[in-house]
Tab-separated table of C-alpha atoms and ligand atoms in Angstrom:
chain	number	residue	atom	x	y	z
A	1	MET	CA	-0.080	0.032	-0.137
A	2	SER	CA	1.447	3.100	-1.031
A	3	VAL	CA	1.883	6.357	1.510
A	4	LEU	CA	1.843	9.846	0.578
A	5	ALA	CA	5.165	11.209	2.705
A	6	LEU	CA	6.550	14.323	3.961
A	7	ASP	CA	9.435	15.067	5.691
A	8	ILE	CA	9.490	18.727	6.916
A	9	GLY	CA	13.140	20.392	8.357
A	10	GLY	CA	14.423	23.487	9.030
A	11	THR	CA	15.586	24.287	5.558
A	12	LYS	CA	13.219	22.304	3.320
A	13	ILE	CA	10.567	20.447	2.895
A	14	ALA	CA	10.461	16.965	1.056
A	15	ALA	CA	7.553	14.752	-0.261
A	16	GLY	CA	7.410	11.733	-1.942
A	17	ILE	CA	5.497	8.339	-2.510
A	18	VAL	CA	6.696	5.430	-0.497
A	19	ASP	CA	5.933	1.838	-1.499
A	20	GLY	CA	8.263	-0.319	0.552
A	21	GLY	CA	11.573	0.700	0.956
A	22	VAL	CA	11.395	3.205	-2.380
A	23	ALA	CA	10.247	6.980	-2.719
A	24	THR	CA	8.803	7.932	-5.999
A	25	HIS	CA	7.472	11.267	-7.668
A	26	LEU	CA	9.956	13.749	-5.049
A	27	ALA	CA	9.651	16.989	-4.764
A	28	GLN	CA	10.589	19.689	-2.736
A	29	VAL	CA	10.572	23.114	-1.320
A	30	PRO	CA	12.341	25.549	1.115
A	31	THR	CA	10.512	25.595	4.578
A	32	PRO	CA	8.721	28.975	5.057
A	33	SER	CA	10.482	28.398	8.861
A	34	GLN	CA	9.983	31.386	10.277
A	35	GLU	CA	6.428	32.094	9.414
A	36	GLY	CA	5.193	30.345	11.728
A	37	PRO	CA	3.117	26.859	12.301
A	38	THR	CA	-0.333	27.464	9.808
A	39	ALA	CA	2.573	28.730	6.828
A	40	ILE	CA	4.590	25.621	7.008
A	41	MET	CA	1.711	23.035	7.466
A	42	ASP	CA	-0.065	24.932	4.244
A	43	ALA	CA	3.393	24.744	2.904
A	44	ALA	CA	3.960	21.104	3.399
A	45	TRP	CA	-0.043	20.145	1.990
A	46	GLN	CA	0.084	22.372	-0.947
A	47	LEU	CA	3.827	20.453	-2.102
A	48	ALA	CA	2.045	16.786	-0.979
A	49	ASP	CA	-1.316	17.597	-3.090
A	50	ARG	CA	1.307	18.575	-6.009
A	51	VAL	CA	2.893	14.932	-5.358
A	52	ARG	CA	-0.589	12.801	-5.066
A	53	CYS	CA	-1.984	14.943	-7.977
A	54	GLY	CA	0.960	13.867	-10.032
A	55	ALA	CA	0.979	9.907	-8.837
A	56	ASP	CA	-1.088	6.700	-9.817
A	57	GLY	CA	-4.072	5.613	-7.516
A	58	ALA	CA	-4.708	7.630	-4.631
A	59	PRO	CA	-2.501	7.121	-1.119
A	60	SER	CA	-4.616	6.215	1.419
A	61	ARG	CA	-2.249	7.322	4.320
A	62	LEU	CA	-0.163	10.786	5.116
A	63	ALA	CA	2.785	10.176	7.130
A	64	VAL	CA	4.699	13.267	8.229
A	65	ALA	CA	7.933	13.138	9.340
A	66	SER	CA	9.652	16.418	10.746
A	67	ALA	CA	12.138	18.545	13.244
A	68	GLY	CA	11.768	18.741	16.575
A	69	VAL	CA	10.752	16.567	19.498
A	70	ILE	CA	7.605	14.799	18.443
A	71	ASP	CA	4.982	12.828	20.649
A	72	PRO	CA	3.718	10.573	17.923
A	73	LEU	CA	0.992	8.380	19.789
A	74	ARG	CA	-0.298	12.457	20.498
A	75	GLY	CA	0.692	13.525	17.212
A	76	PHE	CA	1.683	17.064	18.865
A	77	VAL	CA	5.007	19.112	18.813
A	78	THR	CA	6.743	18.732	22.015
A	79	SER	CA	9.612	20.988	21.552
A	80	ALA	CA	11.519	22.921	18.924
A	81	THR	CA	14.057	25.250	18.470
A	82	ASP	CA	14.331	28.234	16.598
A	83	ALA	CA	14.953	26.926	13.225
A	84	LEU	CA	11.261	26.134	12.869
A	85	ARG	CA	9.635	29.805	14.698
A	86	ASP	CA	6.801	28.508	16.985
A	87	TRP	CA	6.753	24.853	15.907
A	88	ALA	CA	6.895	23.759	19.629
A	89	GLY	CA	3.205	23.149	20.548
A	90	THR	CA	2.195	22.979	17.227
A	91	ASP	CA	-0.730	19.721	16.739
A	92	LEU	CA	1.044	18.427	13.359
A	93	ARG	CA	-1.491	15.755	13.301
A	94	SER	CA	-4.440	17.154	13.710
A	95	GLY	CA	-3.294	20.002	11.429
A	96	MET	CA	-2.455	17.804	8.356
A	97	ASP	CA	-5.539	15.824	8.796
A	98	ALA	CA	-7.533	19.062	8.659
A	99	ARG	CA	-5.449	19.922	5.522
A	100	SER	CA	-5.525	16.481	3.561
A	101	GLY	CA	-8.638	14.636	4.620
A	102	LEU	CA	-6.444	11.853	5.028
A	103	PRO	CA	-5.226	9.576	8.162
A	104	VAL	CA	-2.102	11.303	10.175
A	105	SER	CA	0.745	10.033	11.508
A	106	VAL	CA	3.882	11.837	12.383
A	107	LEU	CA	7.054	11.270	13.436
A	108	ASN	CA	10.509	12.800	14.513
A	109	ASP	CA	12.514	13.176	11.047
A	110	VAL	CA	15.563	11.431	12.873
A	111	HIS	CA	13.738	8.725	14.605
A	112	ALA	CA	12.009	8.073	11.138
A	113	HIS	CA	15.268	8.083	9.074
A	114	THR	CA	16.597	5.484	11.830
A	115	TRP	CA	13.060	3.318	11.619
A	116	GLY	CA	13.306	3.712	7.110
A	117	GLU	CA	17.565	2.527	7.783
A	118	TYR	CA	16.494	-0.441	10.092
A	119	ARG	CA	13.355	-1.628	7.856
A	120	HIS	CA	15.078	-0.971	4.256
A	121	GLY	CA	18.475	-0.575	4.769
A	122	ARG	CA	21.448	-1.832	6.381
A	123	GLY	CA	19.118	-3.026	9.302
A	124	ARG	CA	17.507	-5.259	7.806
A	125	GLY	CA	17.943	-8.819	9.626
A	126	HIS	CA	19.536	-7.394	12.730
A	127	ASP	CA	17.206	-7.014	16.044
A	128	SER	CA	18.905	-4.202	17.220
A	129	MET	CA	20.611	-0.922	15.945
A	130	LEU	CA	21.495	2.402	16.616
A	131	LEU	CA	21.518	4.938	13.799
A	132	ILE	CA	23.784	8.471	14.195
A	133	ALA	CA	22.777	11.393	12.032
A	134	VAL	CA	26.307	13.299	11.379
A	135	GLY	CA	25.273	16.515	9.499
A	136	THR	CA	24.663	20.168	10.814
A	137	GLY	CA	23.779	18.593	14.252
A	138	ILE	CA	23.741	15.188	15.502
A	139	GLY	CA	20.727	13.252	16.169
A	140	GLY	CA	20.336	9.366	16.285
A	141	GLY	CA	17.756	6.609	16.803
A	142	TYR	CA	18.028	3.467	18.604
A	143	VAL	CA	16.118	0.257	17.561
A	144	VAL	CA	15.878	-2.388	20.468
A	145	ASP	CA	14.401	-5.889	19.798
A	146	GLY	CA	12.489	-4.575	16.929
A	147	GLN	CA	10.937	-1.974	18.440
A	148	LEU	CA	12.047	2.028	18.094
A	149	ALA	CA	13.117	3.518	21.359
A	150	LEU	CA	11.028	6.935	21.557
A	151	GLY	CA	11.874	7.658	25.505
A	152	SER	CA	9.719	8.956	28.397
A	153	ALA	CA	9.426	12.574	26.563
A	154	TYR	CA	10.276	11.369	22.971
A	155	VAL	CA	14.132	12.463	23.011
A	156	ALA	CA	15.643	9.163	22.860
A	157	GLY	CA	18.463	9.071	20.539
A	158	HIS	CA	19.810	12.793	21.347
A	159	VAL	CA	23.224	11.165	21.138
A	160	GLY	CA	24.692	14.591	20.054
A	161	HIS	CA	24.326	15.563	23.979
A	162	VAL	CA	26.817	13.505	25.547
A	163	ASP	CA	29.678	14.555	27.128
A	164	VAL	CA	33.352	14.031	25.282
A	165	ALA	CA	36.826	15.442	26.300
A	166	ALA	CA	37.723	17.284	23.047
A	167	ALA	CA	34.023	19.404	23.882
A	168	ASP	CA	35.108	20.499	27.694
A	169	GLY	CA	33.816	23.655	28.038
A	170	ILE	CA	32.673	24.155	24.754
A	171	ALA	CA	29.131	25.361	24.265
A	172	CYS	CA	26.605	23.184	22.700
A	173	SER	CA	23.385	24.151	20.640
A	174	CYS	CA	21.193	22.833	23.579
A	175	GLY	CA	22.336	25.457	25.734
A	176	ARG	CA	24.688	23.173	27.860
A	177	THR	CA	28.548	22.614	27.241
A	178	GLY	CA	30.756	19.823	26.588
A	179	HIS	CA	28.715	17.661	24.242
A	180	LEU	CA	29.524	15.790	21.385
A	181	GLU	CA	27.802	18.200	18.893
A	182	GLY	CA	30.694	21.135	20.176
A	183	VAL	CA	33.126	19.218	17.935
A	184	ALA	CA	31.799	16.688	16.024
A	185	SER	CA	28.802	18.254	13.713
A	186	GLY	CA	29.052	19.879	10.711
A	187	THR	CA	28.824	23.180	12.617
A	188	GLY	CA	31.144	21.987	15.137
A	189	ILE	CA	33.789	21.299	12.812
A	190	GLU	CA	33.241	24.541	10.980
A	191	GLN	CA	32.991	26.069	14.582
A	192	ARG	CA	36.221	24.446	16.107
A	193	PHE	CA	38.255	25.407	12.226
A	194	LEU	CA	37.317	28.730	12.884
A	195	ALA	CA	38.541	28.882	16.548
A	196	ALA	CA	41.894	27.385	15.525
A	197	THR	CA	42.796	29.334	12.208
A	198	GLY	CA	40.241	32.390	12.083
A	199	GLU	CA	38.999	31.213	8.842
A	200	PRO	CA	35.564	30.588	8.155
A	201	ARG	CA	35.189	27.522	5.971
A	202	ARG	CA	32.249	25.210	5.367
A	203	GLY	CA	32.637	21.600	6.928
A	204	GLY	CA	32.822	20.243	3.214
A	205	GLU	CA	35.573	22.267	2.694
A	206	VAL	CA	37.215	21.339	5.806
A	207	ALA	CA	37.075	17.742	4.870
A	208	ARG	CA	38.567	18.218	1.418
A	209	LEU	CA	41.433	20.585	2.934
A	210	ALA	CA	42.351	17.838	5.389
A	211	THR	CA	43.368	15.278	1.956
A	212	THR	CA	45.424	18.266	0.746
A	213	ASP	CA	48.974	19.763	0.781
A	214	GLU	CA	47.821	23.413	1.459
A	215	PRO	CA	48.716	25.950	4.188
A	216	LEU	CA	45.268	25.508	6.633
A	217	SER	CA	45.474	21.574	5.700
A	218	ASP	CA	47.067	20.525	8.686
A	219	ALA	CA	44.857	22.716	10.649
A	220	ALA	CA	41.849	21.029	8.980
A	221	ARG	CA	43.257	17.271	9.531
A	222	ALA	CA	43.608	18.350	13.462
A	223	VAL	CA	39.649	19.255	13.349
A	224	ILE	CA	38.138	16.256	11.231
A	225	THR	CA	40.616	13.593	13.056
A	226	THR	CA	38.985	15.246	16.203
A	227	ALA	CA	35.281	15.596	15.447
A	228	GLY	CA	35.761	11.266	14.173
A	229	HIS	CA	38.108	10.621	17.201
A	230	SER	CA	35.012	12.048	19.980
A	231	LEU	CA	32.603	10.413	17.881
A	232	GLY	CA	34.162	7.066	18.305
A	233	ARG	CA	34.836	7.668	22.189
A	234	ALA	CA	31.163	8.324	22.598
A	235	ILE	CA	30.016	5.402	20.010
A	236	GLY	CA	32.007	2.969	21.924
A	237	GLY	CA	30.534	4.113	25.337
A	238	MET	CA	27.199	3.513	23.325
A	239	LEU	CA	27.993	0.200	22.906
A	240	ASN	CA	28.899	-0.245	26.069
A	241	SER	CA	26.067	0.657	27.778
A	242	LEU	CA	23.191	-0.215	24.761
A	243	ASP	CA	25.198	-2.987	22.862
A	244	PRO	CA	23.270	-2.977	19.552
A	245	GLY	CA	24.109	-5.354	16.786
A	246	LEU	CA	25.060	-2.605	14.382
A	247	VAL	CA	25.904	1.131	14.091
A	248	VAL	CA	24.930	3.213	11.104
A	249	LEU	CA	26.813	6.582	10.398
A	250	ALA	CA	24.361	8.954	8.177
A	251	GLY	CA	24.761	12.188	7.402
A	252	SER	CA	26.814	14.574	5.463
A	253	VAL	CA	30.084	14.409	7.646
A	254	ALA	CA	29.887	10.539	7.634
A	255	ARG	CA	30.910	11.043	3.844
A	256	ALA	CA	34.364	13.582	5.298
A	257	GLY	CA	36.372	10.504	4.004
A	258	ASP	CA	38.932	8.014	5.306
A	259	LEU	CA	40.616	10.154	8.107
A	260	TRP	CA	37.825	10.640	9.419
A	261	TRP	CA	36.531	7.164	9.919
A	262	ASP	CA	39.899	5.939	10.511
A	263	ALA	CA	39.259	7.973	13.761
A	264	VAL	CA	35.782	7.198	14.384
A	265	HIS	CA	37.290	3.587	14.595
A	266	ARG	CA	40.493	4.627	16.559
A	267	GLY	CA	38.474	6.042	19.300
A	268	VAL	CA	35.471	3.224	19.308
A	269	ALA	CA	38.321	0.813	19.729
A	270	GLU	CA	39.683	2.940	22.997
A	271	SER	CA	36.167	3.200	24.157
A	272	ALA	CA	34.875	-0.303	23.803
A	273	MET	CA	34.575	-3.079	25.845
A	274	THR	CA	36.527	-6.324	24.267
A	275	ILE	CA	33.518	-8.137	23.895
A	276	VAL	CA	31.896	-5.093	22.297
A	277	ALA	CA	34.769	-3.736	20.277
A	278	ASP	CA	33.970	-5.569	16.997
A	279	THR	CA	30.247	-4.096	16.525
A	280	PRO	CA	29.881	-3.529	12.531
A	281	ILE	CA	30.008	0.375	12.219
A	282	VAL	CA	29.063	1.183	8.703
A	283	PRO	CA	27.574	4.085	6.343
A	284	ALA	CA	23.818	4.442	5.830
A	285	ASP	CA	23.204	3.320	2.225
A	286	LEU	CA	19.182	4.398	2.060
A	287	ASP	CA	18.253	6.994	-0.044
A	288	ASN	CA	15.217	9.334	1.621
A	289	ALA	CA	15.747	7.478	4.762
A	290	ALA	CA	13.142	9.581	6.416
A	291	LEU	CA	10.346	9.645	3.722
A	292	VAL	CA	10.782	5.800	3.578
A	293	GLY	CA	10.680	5.126	7.109
A	294	VAL	CA	8.123	7.554	7.921
A	295	ALA	CA	5.869	5.843	5.728
A	296	ALA	CA	7.249	2.284	7.513
A	297	TRP	CA	6.007	3.324	10.691
A	298	SER	CA	2.650	4.596	9.710
A	299	ASN	CA	2.488	0.876	7.906
A	300	ALA	CA	3.439	-0.846	11.136
A	301	LYS	CA	0.937	1.153	12.960
A	302	GLU	CA	-1.679	0.439	11.251
A	303	GLU	CA	-0.892	-3.168	11.152
A	304	GLN	CA	-0.856	-3.278	14.742
A	305	LYS	CA	-4.591	-1.950	14.512
B	401	ZN	ZN1	24.177	19.737	23.907
């Protein structure tokens, strides 16, 4: 059964028709992120309706992944950053149901990404999996015994906000200090590079510099190595405490190259107890994972009824 799926992020809204592990009829628009929840939901539904009209057959359900802390049971956005103005408190499920006339299910975007990778990507055949998405920020999701861990406040998987030594004293986006995200996210890499060199560079450019022999290359290598190593140390701690059968690394920073991956593995080797040290750590491989995942989540909820 095909599902009409939406992914509402801080910069863009994506939509598609999902059948199994594949999303087609893909389209996207910029998120009117500072215009408030009504404008965001209007833009999301206009996009989804356009996708629906271009597809054969009518999808029977709408599945919505969104940035922010999402309570999938009540359908609310319980917390969100300023990236989406006034998004916290939005009754996302009712709002999208009223616009679409379709049954709607909602889920946090990283939880959706995790579920997609678990059901249709690298996680197939595993009972448990930890996904870490390393992009502008660092998010994650944890599947244990085939169930997505949501957490009692729906915050489970915020793995960017664990302490690592290299981030000691560094301010984090969450308002605390010393967290992994401050040194290992794309934003953290850019800020650490700026602090070391006085030169503003995008994260992708820092990763490129780290592979060359230019005046700023040594600084770039140090920043990329610290980012990967800190992530590896944190993953080691999570292997010890959660014992997932598989760790999947997604997001733009996971494409930073061999220097970064080697540093990740070195950090894991230093931190993980011997019994879990051989847990596979692999790159994600599912396209449109949040769309596929939120649709798969919607299907799973439907089957449980
Ligand atoms: Zn934090």
